[in-house]
């Protein structure tokens, strides 16, 4: 699913440039559930952004489903974000003036689906996360756990193969966090590839494999290619 | 992305921020409605102007040209329009009837009162009165027998005011050139918002000839059967007259050329004035939209980041914000059009100014609001589309 080879990311130019990621090698197979762990400032979020095609590496190769992402143009990247990747953020990132249903509809709108299908799939996706009764609620009318479930419904609605979750339980209480993690387990069993960022070891344990990152380098041997 | 989806998204965003949207379009609303009102007054005035010049019915007035008058020493000669001319003009296909008019200025006496320089008009039928929207307000109009040579006259309200302090001119005997004439009615030019009511006396043609001792026709009016035949009939009449008198270009159709030109000058001036007012007010409205849209983009960076992460392309974002700006200014245009039309109708009802909101003006204003939305929406939309998704998502 994912092959990252000798990837660098730095900000700024010349001697003053800040190297955030160095010589990253990472392989994630289809259907794997991987936790990326590391302290804040370790570069894990930057790695996540690159894996999510929101950012580009300074150097190195990134293959997603065998395609060289580093060579892609903006519209192609947008299409990958739309169809192949589902994002789940710590801060939920819902659009505040739109209802739960409209938020969930967004990825479908950007993939030019017919109106009827958009409507049907948004509802079934919200049903999936147990929010069938909250279609017309605005984010501020929902609890944190419910908001994160709306965000998961949104991430799933276009049926992507890869889920990228950046501290998905970071803003939730333990109980709501459990609901989210249970959902992840379920999705994993269904064959979704999941990459989750966390700094909480208990949470990371629920993934099949943990990748440690510190000062922009991957520590575990399991993450290396070969 | 689907066109309607963009409109829906724009409307969602507009209605989600109601207060801000209202304030945004306020400038456009005021601009458009004032333009509509001013144009409505202008067009109403122009329509009135041309109507009062060309008369209510389809008619054209033929006068001797200034060249002709110069040749004859400024006097209207009996040769200008002969009985044969009138016969022939009567036989043009499109002509319904020929109305003859005699003009002369004279001093009008009543006992010891007199009024100088009064236009005394001789007419050959009551059609002329109808033609010029002249109505009898007191007394009676001419009857067929009056055209047989009765020394009777109608006078305008203004004329009566000058001669009779008591406003009791009817059945009084006035004198013109020492000829006694009975006043049988007082007339007023209706529909006269242009204030062209002047002192004047109307007489049957035979009586006029008796008073002035001549029968020099000053002006012919041809009543035309259909409005679209006016030009054709006018040209035909001039051709006949020039042929009969062996002249070239001596006869002119008054209300085809001079009047049209006159109206054109008035409307052109009006258009320029309206245009500048419209331009300035709408410019201000447009800048308002740009301003708020720029603020809106800054405020909604998180939304933009989310959309980009979910698969929106940069052009999706550009089109979204552009659509929003266009929808806003079009909404402003529609509201402004409605208010402007309402106010125009009120002006029409409660003031003497006639107003007219024409279809092309309505469509034009809406079209202009759309253009305004594009022009002033492009900059904020561009700004929105160039944002970095990661920075947008990290904003809160």
Coordinates of C-alpha atoms in Angstrom, one line a residue:
Chain A
X1 CA 0.0 0.0 0.0
X2 CA 2.7 2.5 1.1
X3 CA 6.3 2.5 0.3
X4 CA 8.5 5.4 1.5
X5 CA 12.1 5.3 0.6
X6 CA 14.9 7.6 1.9
X7 CA 12.5 10.5 2.4
X8 CA 13.6 13.9 3.7
X9 CA 11.6 16.9 4.6
X10 CA 13.1 20.2 5.5
X11 CA 11.8 23.7 5.9
X12 CA 13.7 26.8 4.8
X13 CA 16.9 26.8 2.6
X14 CA 20.6 26.5 3.0
X15 CA 22.4 26.2 6.3
X16 CA 19.5 27.5 8.3
X17 CA 17.1 24.9 7.0
X18 CA 15.3 22.8 9.5
X19 CA 15.4 19.1 8.8
X20 CA 12.1 17.7 10.1
X21 CA 12.3 14.2 8.6
X22 CA 15.5 12.3 7.7
X23 CA 16.0 9.2 5.7
X24 CA 12.6 7.8 6.4
X25 CA 12.0 4.3 5.1
X26 CA 8.6 2.8 5.7
X27 CA 6.5 0.1 4.2
X28 CA 2.8 -0.4 5.1
X29 CA 1.0 -3.4 3.6
X30 CA -2.6 -3.4 2.5
X31 CA -4.9 -4.1 5.5
X32 CA -2.3 -3.3 8.1
X33 CA -3.1 -1.3 11.2
X34 CA 0.0 0.7 12.2
X35 CA 0.5 3.2 15.0
X36 CA 3.2 5.9 14.6
X37 CA 4.4 7.0 17.9
X38 CA 6.7 9.8 19.0
X39 CA 7.0 12.8 21.2
X40 CA 5.8 16.2 20.0
X41 CA 8.1 17.8 17.6
X42 CA 9.4 14.4 16.4
X43 CA 8.1 14.9 12.9
X44 CA 5.2 12.4 13.1
X45 CA 2.7 15.0 12.0
X46 CA 4.8 16.1 9.1
X47 CA 5.1 12.4 8.0
X48 CA 1.4 12.1 8.3
X49 CA 0.9 15.1 6.1
X50 CA 3.2 13.7 3.4
X51 CA 1.5 10.3 3.6
X52 CA -1.8 12.1 3.2
X53 CA -0.6 14.0 0.1
X54 CA -1.2 17.3 1.9
X55 CA 2.6 18.0 1.8
X56 CA 5.4 17.0 -0.5
X57 CA 8.7 15.5 0.5
X58 CA 11.9 17.6 0.0
X59 CA 13.7 14.5 -1.2
X60 CA 13.1 10.8 -1.5
X61 CA 10.3 8.6 -2.9
X62 CA 6.8 8.0 -1.8
X63 CA 4.8 5.3 -3.6
X64 CA 1.1 5.0 -2.8
X65 CA -0.6 1.9 -4.3
X66 CA 2.5 1.7 -6.5
X67 CA 2.2 5.2 -7.9
X68 CA 4.9 7.8 -7.4
X69 CA 3.2 10.5 -5.5
X70 CA 6.2 12.9 -5.5
X71 CA 5.7 13.3 -9.3
X72 CA 2.0 14.1 -9.2
X73 CA 0.4 17.4 -9.9
X74 CA -2.1 19.2 -7.6
X75 CA -5.3 17.9 -9.2
X76 CA -4.1 14.3 -9.1
X77 CA -3.1 14.7 -5.4
X78 CA -6.6 16.1 -4.7
X79 CA -8.1 13.1 -6.4
X80 CA -6.0 10.8 -4.2
X81 CA -7.0 12.6 -1.0
X82 CA -10.6 12.4 -2.2
X83 CA -10.8 8.7 -3.2
X84 CA -7.9 6.8 -1.6
X85 CA -7.4 8.4 1.7
X86 CA -9.8 9.1 4.6
X87 CA -8.5 11.7 7.2
X88 CA -9.4 11.7 10.9
X89 CA -8.0 14.6 12.9
X90 CA -7.5 15.3 16.6
X91 CA -9.7 18.5 16.3
X92 CA -12.3 16.7 14.2
X93 CA -12.1 19.4 11.6
X94 CA -15.8 19.7 10.8
X95 CA -17.2 22.7 9.0
X96 CA -19.1 24.5 11.8
X97 CA -22.0 26.0 9.9
X98 CA -22.8 22.8 8.1
X99 CA -25.0 19.9 9.5
X100 CA -23.5 16.5 10.2
X101 CA -24.9 15.1 6.9
X102 CA -23.6 18.0 4.8
X103 CA -20.1 17.6 6.4
X104 CA -20.2 13.9 5.5
X105 CA -21.4 14.6 1.9
X106 CA -18.3 16.8 1.1
X107 CA -15.9 14.0 -0.2
X108 CA -18.7 12.7 -2.4
X109 CA -19.4 16.2 -3.8
X110 CA -15.8 16.6 -4.7
X111 CA -15.9 13.2 -6.6
X112 CA -18.9 14.3 -8.7
X113 CA -21.3 11.7 -7.5
X114 CA -25.0 12.1 -8.5
X115 CA -27.1 13.9 -5.8
X116 CA -29.2 10.8 -5.0
X117 CA -26.1 8.7 -4.3
X118 CA -24.5 11.5 -2.2
X119 CA -27.7 11.6 -0.1
X120 CA -27.9 7.8 0.3
X121 CA -24.3 7.2 1.1
X122 CA -24.0 10.1 3.6
X123 CA -26.9 8.7 5.5
X124 CA -25.6 5.1 5.5
X125 CA -22.2 6.3 6.6
X126 CA -23.6 8.2 9.5
X127 CA -25.7 5.1 10.4
X128 CA -22.6 3.1 10.3
X129 CA -21.1 5.2 13.2
X130 CA -24.3 5.2 15.1
X131 CA -25.4 8.7 14.3
X132 CA -28.5 8.1 12.2
X133 CA -30.5 10.4 14.5
X134 CA -28.1 13.3 14.2
X135 CA -28.2 14.0 10.5
X136 CA -29.2 17.7 10.8
X137 CA -27.3 18.5 13.9
X138 CA -24.6 21.1 13.6
X139 CA -21.2 20.2 15.1
X140 CA -21.6 22.5 18.1
X141 CA -24.8 20.6 19.0
X142 CA -22.8 17.3 19.3
X143 CA -20.5 16.0 21.9
X144 CA -16.8 15.6 21.2
X145 CA -17.2 11.8 20.7
X146 CA -20.1 12.4 18.4
X147 CA -18.2 14.9 16.4
X148 CA -15.3 12.5 16.0
X149 CA -17.8 9.9 14.8
X150 CA -19.1 12.3 12.2
X151 CA -15.5 12.9 11.1
X152 CA -15.1 9.1 10.8
X153 CA -18.3 8.8 8.8
X154 CA -16.9 11.5 6.5
X155 CA -13.6 9.7 6.2
X156 CA -15.4 6.5 5.3
X157 CA -18.1 7.8 3.0
X158 CA -16.1 7.6 -0.2
X159 CA -14.9 4.1 0.7
X160 CA -11.1 4.9 0.8
X161 CA -8.5 2.1 1.2
X162 CA -6.3 4.0 3.6
X163 CA -7.4 5.8 6.8
X164 CA -5.0 8.3 8.3
X165 CA -5.8 9.2 11.9
X166 CA -3.9 12.0 13.7
X167 CA -4.4 11.6 17.4
X168 CA -8.0 10.6 16.9
X169 CA -8.7 10.2 20.6
X170 CA -6.5 13.2 21.7
X171 CA -9.5 15.5 22.4
X172 CA -11.8 12.8 23.8
X173 CA -12.6 11.4 27.2
X174 CA -11.7 7.8 27.7
X175 CA -15.2 6.4 27.0
X176 CA -15.6 8.2 23.7
X177 CA -12.0 7.3 22.9
X178 CA -12.9 3.7 23.3
X179 CA -15.9 3.9 21.0
X180 CA -13.6 5.4 18.3
X181 CA -10.9 2.8 18.8
X182 CA -13.5 0.0 18.7
X183 CA -14.6 1.4 15.4
X184 CA -11.0 1.4 14.2
X185 CA -10.7 -2.3 15.2
X186 CA -13.9 -3.1 13.2
X187 CA -12.6 -1.2 10.2
X188 CA -9.3 -3.0 10.4
X189 CA -11.1 -6.4 10.4
X190 CA -13.0 -5.3 7.3
X191 CA -9.6 -4.9 5.6
X192 CA -9.0 -1.1 5.7
X193 CA -5.4 0.0 6.0
X194 CA -5.1 2.3 9.0
X195 CA -2.2 4.5 10.1
X196 CA -2.7 6.2 13.4
X197 CA -0.6 8.8 15.1
X198 CA -0.5 8.8 18.9
X199 CA 1.8 9.4 21.7
X200 CA -0.2 7.2 24.1
X201 CA 1.3 3.7 24.4
X202 CA -2.0 2.1 25.5
X203 CA -3.7 3.3 22.4
X204 CA -0.8 2.3 20.1
X205 CA -1.0 -1.2 21.5
X206 CA -4.3 -1.7 19.8
X207 CA -2.5 -1.5 16.4
X208 CA -0.8 -4.5 14.9
X209 CA 2.5 -2.7 14.7
X210 CA 4.2 0.4 16.2
X211 CA 6.6 2.6 14.5
X212 CA 8.6 5.0 16.7
X213 CA 9.8 8.3 15.4
X214 CA 12.2 10.6 17.1
X215 CA 14.1 13.7 15.8
X216 CA 12.8 13.0 12.4
X217 CA 14.1 9.4 12.2
X218 CA 12.4 6.0 12.5
X219 CA 13.7 3.9 15.4
X220 CA 12.2 0.5 15.0
X221 CA 13.8 -2.0 12.7
X222 CA 10.4 -3.2 11.6
X223 CA 9.8 0.0 9.8
X224 CA 12.9 -0.3 7.5
X225 CA 12.6 -1.6 4.0
X226 CA 14.3 -5.0 3.6
Chain B
X1 CA -18.1 19.6 -9.7
X2 CA -21.8 20.0 -10.5
X3 CA -23.0 23.6 -11.1
X4 CA -25.9 23.4 -8.8
X5 CA -23.8 22.0 -6.0
X6 CA -21.7 25.1 -6.1
X7 CA -24.8 27.3 -6.0
X8 CA -26.2 25.2 -3.1
X9 CA -22.9 25.5 -1.2
X10 CA -22.8 29.3 -1.8
X11 CA -26.3 29.6 -0.5
X12 CA -25.5 27.5 2.5
X13 CA -22.6 29.7 3.4
X14 CA -24.6 32.9 2.7
X15 CA -27.5 31.8 4.9
X16 CA -25.1 30.5 7.6
X17 CA -23.8 34.0 8.0
X18 CA -27.0 35.9 7.6
X19 CA -26.1 39.2 9.2
X20 CA -22.8 39.4 7.4
X21 CA -24.4 38.6 4.1
X22 CA -27.1 41.3 4.6
X23 CA -24.4 43.8 5.4
X24 CA -22.4 42.7 2.4
X25 CA -25.1 43.1 -0.1
X26 CA -26.4 46.3 1.4
X27 CA -24.1 48.4 -0.8
X28 CA -25.3 46.6 -4.0
X29 CA -28.9 46.8 -2.9
X30 CA -28.7 50.6 -2.4
X31 CA -26.8 51.0 -5.6
X32 CA -29.0 49.0 -7.8
X33 CA -32.3 50.3 -6.3
X34 CA -31.2 53.9 -6.8
X35 CA -30.1 53.2 -10.3
X36 CA -33.5 51.5 -11.1
X37 CA -35.4 54.5 -9.6
X38 CA -33.3 57.1 -11.5
X39 CA -33.5 55.2 -14.8
X40 CA -37.2 54.7 -14.2
X41 CA -37.7 58.4 -13.8
X42 CA -35.5 59.1 -16.7
X43 CA -37.2 56.7 -19.0
X44 CA -40.6 57.7 -17.9
X45 CA -39.7 61.3 -18.7
X46 CA -38.2 60.4 -22.1
X47 CA -41.3 58.4 -23.0
X48 CA -43.5 61.3 -22.0
X49 CA -41.3 63.8 -23.8
X50 CA -41.5 61.9 -27.1
X51 CA -45.2 61.3 -26.6
X52 CA -45.9 65.0 -26.1
X53 CA -43.9 65.9 -29.2
X54 CA -45.3 63.3 -31.5
X55 CA -48.8 63.5 -30.2
X56 CA -51.0 60.8 -28.9
X57 CA -51.9 59.3 -32.2
X58 CA -49.6 58.3 -35.0
X59 CA -49.1 61.5 -36.7
X60 CA -46.4 63.5 -38.5
X61 CA -46.1 67.2 -38.8
X62 CA -44.9 68.8 -42.0
X63 CA -43.4 72.3 -41.9
X64 CA -41.6 74.5 -44.4
X65 CA -37.9 74.3 -43.8
X66 CA -35.9 77.3 -42.5
X67 CA -34.4 77.6 -46.0
X68 CA -37.9 78.1 -47.4
X69 CA -38.7 80.7 -44.8
X70 CA -35.5 82.6 -45.5
X71 CA -36.4 82.7 -49.2
X72 CA -39.8 84.1 -48.5
X73 CA -38.4 86.7 -46.0
X74 CA -39.6 84.9 -42.9
X75 CA -43.3 85.1 -43.9
X76 CA -45.4 82.0 -44.5
X77 CA -46.4 82.2 -48.1
X78 CA -49.7 80.9 -49.4
X79 CA -47.7 78.9 -51.9
X80 CA -46.1 76.7 -49.3
X81 CA -49.1 74.4 -49.0
X82 CA -51.7 74.5 -51.7
X83 CA -55.1 72.8 -51.8
X84 CA -53.7 70.5 -54.5
X85 CA -51.0 69.4 -52.1
X86 CA -53.5 68.6 -49.5
X87 CA -55.6 66.6 -52.0
X88 CA -52.6 64.6 -53.0
X89 CA -51.4 64.0 -49.5
X90 CA -54.8 62.8 -48.6
X91 CA -54.4 60.0 -51.2
X92 CA -51.2 58.5 -49.8
X93 CA -52.1 54.9 -48.7
X94 CA -51.0 55.2 -45.1
X95 CA -52.5 58.6 -44.5
X96 CA -55.8 58.6 -42.6
X97 CA -56.4 62.3 -42.7
X98 CA -54.7 65.6 -43.2
X99 CA -55.0 68.2 -40.5
X100 CA -54.4 71.8 -41.4
X101 CA -53.1 74.4 -39.0
X102 CA -52.8 78.2 -39.4
X103 CA -50.6 80.2 -37.1
X104 CA -50.4 83.9 -36.4
X105 CA -49.5 85.9 -33.4
X106 CA -51.8 88.8 -32.6
X107 CA -53.0 91.0 -29.8
X108 CA -56.2 89.9 -28.2
X109 CA -58.5 92.5 -26.7
X110 CA -61.3 92.2 -24.2
X111 CA -62.9 95.6 -23.3
X112 CA -59.9 97.5 -22.0
X113 CA -57.7 94.5 -21.3
X114 CA -55.3 93.2 -23.9
X115 CA -52.8 90.5 -24.3
X116 CA -50.0 90.8 -26.8
X117 CA -48.1 88.2 -28.8
X118 CA -50.8 85.5 -28.4
X119 CA -50.6 82.5 -30.7
X120 CA -53.9 82.3 -32.6
X121 CA -54.3 78.9 -34.3
X122 CA -56.7 78.1 -37.0
X123 CA -57.7 74.5 -37.4
X124 CA -59.8 72.6 -39.9
X125 CA -61.2 69.9 -37.6
X126 CA -61.4 69.0 -33.9
X127 CA -58.9 66.2 -34.7
X128 CA -56.1 68.8 -34.1
X129 CA -57.3 69.3 -30.6
X130 CA -57.3 65.6 -30.0
X131 CA -53.9 65.3 -31.6
X132 CA -52.4 67.7 -29.1
X133 CA -54.2 66.4 -26.1
X134 CA -56.2 69.5 -25.7
X135 CA -59.4 69.1 -23.7
X136 CA -62.3 71.4 -23.1
X137 CA -62.5 72.1 -19.4
X138 CA -65.4 74.5 -19.5
X139 CA -68.0 75.4 -22.2
X140 CA -68.0 73.4 -25.4
X141 CA -65.8 72.5 -28.3
X142 CA -66.3 73.4 -31.9
X143 CA -69.3 71.9 -33.7
X144 CA -69.5 71.1 -37.4
X145 CA -71.4 74.3 -38.0
X146 CA -68.7 76.4 -36.4
X147 CA -66.4 75.3 -39.2
X148 CA -68.8 77.0 -41.6
X149 CA -67.6 80.4 -40.7
X150 CA -68.8 81.2 -37.2
X151 CA -66.6 83.7 -35.4
X152 CA -66.0 81.6 -32.3
X153 CA -62.9 80.6 -30.3
X154 CA -61.5 78.4 -27.6
X155 CA -58.9 79.8 -25.3
X156 CA -56.4 78.3 -23.0
X157 CA -56.7 78.6 -19.2
X158 CA -53.6 80.7 -19.3
X159 CA -55.1 83.0 -21.8
X160 CA -58.2 83.3 -19.8
X161 CA -56.1 84.2 -16.7
X162 CA -54.5 87.0 -18.6
X163 CA -57.7 88.6 -20.0
X164 CA -60.3 87.8 -17.4
X165 CA -59.6 88.4 -13.7
X166 CA -62.7 86.7 -12.7
X167 CA -62.0 83.6 -14.8
X168 CA -65.3 84.0 -16.6
X169 CA -64.2 84.1 -20.2
X170 CA -67.0 81.9 -21.6
X171 CA -69.6 83.7 -23.9
X172 CA -67.5 86.9 -23.7
X173 CA -66.7 88.7 -26.9
X174 CA -63.0 89.2 -27.5
X175 CA -61.5 91.1 -30.4
X176 CA -58.6 90.2 -32.6
X177 CA -57.7 92.6 -35.4
X178 CA -61.0 94.4 -34.5
X179 CA -63.0 91.3 -35.4
X180 CA -65.4 90.3 -32.6
X181 CA -65.2 86.7 -31.6
X182 CA -67.2 84.8 -29.1
X183 CA -65.4 82.6 -26.6
X184 CA -67.2 79.3 -26.4
X185 CA -64.9 77.1 -24.3
X186 CA -61.8 77.1 -22.2
X187 CA -59.2 74.4 -23.0
X188 CA -56.3 72.9 -21.3
X189 CA -53.4 70.8 -22.6
X190 CA -53.8 67.5 -20.7
X191 CA -50.9 65.3 -19.8
X192 CA -48.7 68.3 -19.6
X193 CA -46.0 67.5 -17.0
X194 CA -43.5 69.4 -19.1
X195 CA -45.3 72.7 -18.3
X196 CA -45.9 73.8 -21.9
X197 CA -49.2 75.3 -21.2
X198 CA -49.2 78.7 -22.7
X199 CA -51.7 81.4 -23.6
X200 CA -53.3 80.6 -26.9
X201 CA -56.5 80.9 -28.9
X202 CA -58.0 78.3 -31.2
X203 CA -60.4 79.2 -34.0
X204 CA -62.1 77.3 -36.9
X205 CA -60.1 77.8 -40.2
X206 CA -62.8 79.9 -41.9
X207 CA -63.1 82.3 -39.0
X208 CA -59.2 82.5 -38.8
X209 CA -59.1 83.4 -42.5
X210 CA -61.7 86.1 -41.9
X211 CA -59.8 87.6 -39.0
X212 CA -56.4 87.6 -40.7
X213 CA -57.5 88.1 -44.2
X214 CA -55.3 85.3 -45.6
X215 CA -55.2 81.5 -45.8
X216 CA -51.6 80.7 -45.5
X217 CA -51.2 77.2 -44.1
X218 CA -48.4 77.1 -41.6
X219 CA -48.4 73.4 -40.8
X220 CA -49.8 70.1 -42.0
X221 CA -50.3 67.2 -39.8
X222 CA -50.7 63.8 -41.4
X223 CA -52.5 61.2 -39.3
X224 CA -51.1 57.8 -40.1
X225 CA -53.0 54.5 -39.9
X226 CA -50.2 52.4 -38.4
X227 CA -47.2 53.5 -36.3
X228 CA -44.7 51.5 -38.4
X229 CA -45.8 53.4 -41.5
X230 CA -44.8 56.8 -40.1
X231 CA -41.4 57.0 -41.7
X232 CA -42.7 55.6 -45.1
X233 CA -45.6 58.0 -45.2
X234 CA -43.4 60.9 -44.1
X235 CA -40.9 60.3 -46.8
X236 CA -43.7 59.9 -49.4
X237 CA -45.3 63.2 -48.4
X238 CA -42.1 65.1 -48.7
X239 CA -41.4 63.6 -52.1
X240 CA -44.9 64.7 -53.2
X241 CA -44.5 68.2 -51.9
X242 CA -41.0 68.7 -53.4
X243 CA -42.3 67.4 -56.7
X244 CA -45.3 69.7 -56.7
X245 CA -43.2 72.8 -55.8
X246 CA -40.3 71.8 -57.9
X247 CA -38.0 72.0 -54.9
X248 CA -35.5 69.9 -53.2
X249 CA -35.3 69.3 -49.5
X250 CA -37.5 72.3 -48.7
X251 CA -40.1 70.5 -46.7
X252 CA -39.2 68.8 -43.5
X253 CA -41.0 66.3 -41.3
X254 CA -40.8 67.9 -38.0
X255 CA -41.3 65.1 -35.5
X256 CA -39.2 62.6 -37.4
X257 CA -35.9 64.4 -37.3
X258 CA -35.6 67.4 -35.2
X259 CA -37.7 66.0 -32.4
X260 CA -36.0 62.7 -32.5
X261 CA -32.7 64.5 -32.2
X262 CA -33.9 66.7 -29.4
X263 CA -35.1 63.7 -27.4
X264 CA -31.8 61.9 -28.1
X265 CA -29.8 64.8 -26.7
X266 CA -32.0 64.8 -23.5
X267 CA -31.8 61.1 -23.1
X268 CA -28.1 61.0 -23.8
X269 CA -27.4 63.6 -21.1
X270 CA -29.6 61.7 -18.8
X271 CA -27.8 58.4 -19.6
X272 CA -24.4 60.0 -18.8
X273 CA -25.6 61.4 -15.5
X274 CA -27.3 58.1 -14.5
X275 CA -24.3 56.1 -15.7
X276 CA -21.9 58.0 -13.5
X277 CA -24.1 57.7 -10.5
X278 CA -24.7 54.1 -11.1
X279 CA -21.1 53.4 -11.7
X280 CA -20.0 55.1 -8.5
X281 CA -22.6 53.5 -6.3
X282 CA -22.1 50.1 -7.7
X283 CA -18.4 50.4 -7.5
X284 CA -18.7 51.1 -3.8
X285 CA -21.1 48.1 -3.5
X286 CA -18.6 46.0 -5.3
X287 CA -15.7 47.1 -3.1
X288 CA -17.9 46.2 -0.1
X289 CA -18.3 42.7 -1.4
X290 CA -14.6 42.3 -2.0
X291 CA -13.8 43.6 1.4
X292 CA -16.2 41.2 3.2
X293 CA -15.2 38.3 1.0
X294 CA -11.5 38.9 1.9
X295 CA -12.4 38.9 5.6
X296 CA -14.5 35.8 5.0
X297 CA -11.6 33.9 3.4
X298 CA -9.4 34.7 6.3
X299 CA -12.1 33.6 8.7
X300 CA -12.8 30.5 6.9
X301 CA -9.2 29.2 6.3
X302 CA -10.0 26.1 8.4
X303 CA -13.0 25.3 6.2
X304 CA -10.7 25.7 3.2
X305 CA -8.1 23.4 4.7
X306 CA -10.8 20.8 5.4
X307 CA -12.1 21.0 1.9
X308 CA -8.7 20.6 0.4
X309 CA -8.0 17.6 2.7
X310 CA -11.2 16.0 1.6
X311 CA -10.3 16.2 -2.1
X312 CA -11.3 19.7 -3.3
X313 CA -8.9 21.0 -6.0
X314 CA -7.7 24.5 -6.0
X315 CA -10.0 25.3 -8.8
X316 CA -12.9 23.9 -6.7
X317 CA -12.1 26.4 -4.0
X318 CA -11.7 29.2 -6.4
X319 CA -15.0 28.5 -8.0
X320 CA -16.7 28.1 -4.6
X321 CA -15.7 31.5 -3.4
X322 CA -16.3 33.1 -6.8
X323 CA -19.8 31.6 -6.9
X324 CA -20.4 32.9 -3.4
X325 CA -19.4 36.4 -4.4
X326 CA -21.5 36.3 -7.6
X327 CA -24.5 34.8 -5.7
X328 CA -24.2 37.6 -3.1
X329 CA -24.0 40.4 -5.6
X330 CA -26.8 38.8 -7.7
X331 CA -28.9 38.6 -4.6
X332 CA -28.1 42.2 -3.9
X333 CA -29.1 43.0 -7.5
X334 CA -32.4 41.1 -7.2
X335 CA -33.3 42.7 -3.9
X336 CA -32.3 46.1 -5.3
X337 CA -34.4 45.6 -8.4
X338 CA -37.4 44.7 -6.3
X339 CA -37.0 47.7 -4.0
X340 CA -36.2 50.0 -6.9
X341 CA -39.3 48.8 -8.8
X342 CA -41.4 49.3 -5.7
X343 CA -40.1 52.8 -5.1
X344 CA -40.6 53.7 -8.8
X345 CA -44.2 52.6 -8.6
X346 CA -44.7 54.6 -5.5
X347 CA -43.2 57.7 -7.3
X348 CA -45.6 57.0 -10.2
X349 CA -48.6 56.9 -7.9
X350 CA -47.8 59.8 -5.5
X351 CA -45.8 62.3 -7.5
X352 CA -46.3 64.0 -10.9
X353 CA -43.1 62.3 -12.2
X354 CA -43.9 59.4 -14.6
X355 CA -41.7 56.4 -14.1
X356 CA -41.0 53.4 -16.2
X357 CA -39.0 50.3 -15.3
X358 CA -38.2 48.6 -18.6
X359 CA -37.3 45.0 -19.1
X360 CA -33.9 45.6 -20.6
X361 CA -32.9 47.8 -17.7
X362 CA -34.0 45.1 -15.2
X363 CA -32.0 42.4 -17.1
X364 CA -29.1 44.8 -17.5
X365 CA -28.8 45.6 -13.8
X366 CA -28.9 41.9 -12.9
X367 CA -26.3 41.1 -15.5
X368 CA -24.2 44.0 -14.2
X369 CA -24.4 42.6 -10.6
X370 CA -23.1 39.3 -11.9
X371 CA -20.2 41.0 -13.6
X372 CA -19.6 43.0 -10.4
X373 CA -19.5 39.7 -8.4
X374 CA -17.0 38.3 -10.8
X375 CA -14.8 41.4 -10.8
X376 CA -14.7 41.9 -7.1
X377 CA -14.9 38.2 -6.2
X378 CA -12.0 37.0 -8.2
X379 CA -9.3 38.4 -5.8
X380 CA -10.7 36.9 -2.6
X381 CA -11.4 33.6 -4.4
X382 CA -7.8 33.5 -5.7
X383 CA -6.5 34.2 -2.3
X384 CA -8.6 31.3 -0.9
X385 CA -7.5 28.9 -3.6
X386 CA -3.8 29.5 -2.9
X387 CA -3.8 28.7 0.8
X388 CA -1.7 25.9 2.2
X389 CA -4.0 23.1 3.5
X390 CA -1.7 22.2 6.4
X391 CA -1.5 25.7 7.7
X392 CA -5.2 26.1 7.3
X393 CA -5.9 22.9 9.3
X394 CA -3.5 24.0 12.1
X395 CA -5.2 27.4 12.4
X396 CA -7.5 26.8 15.3

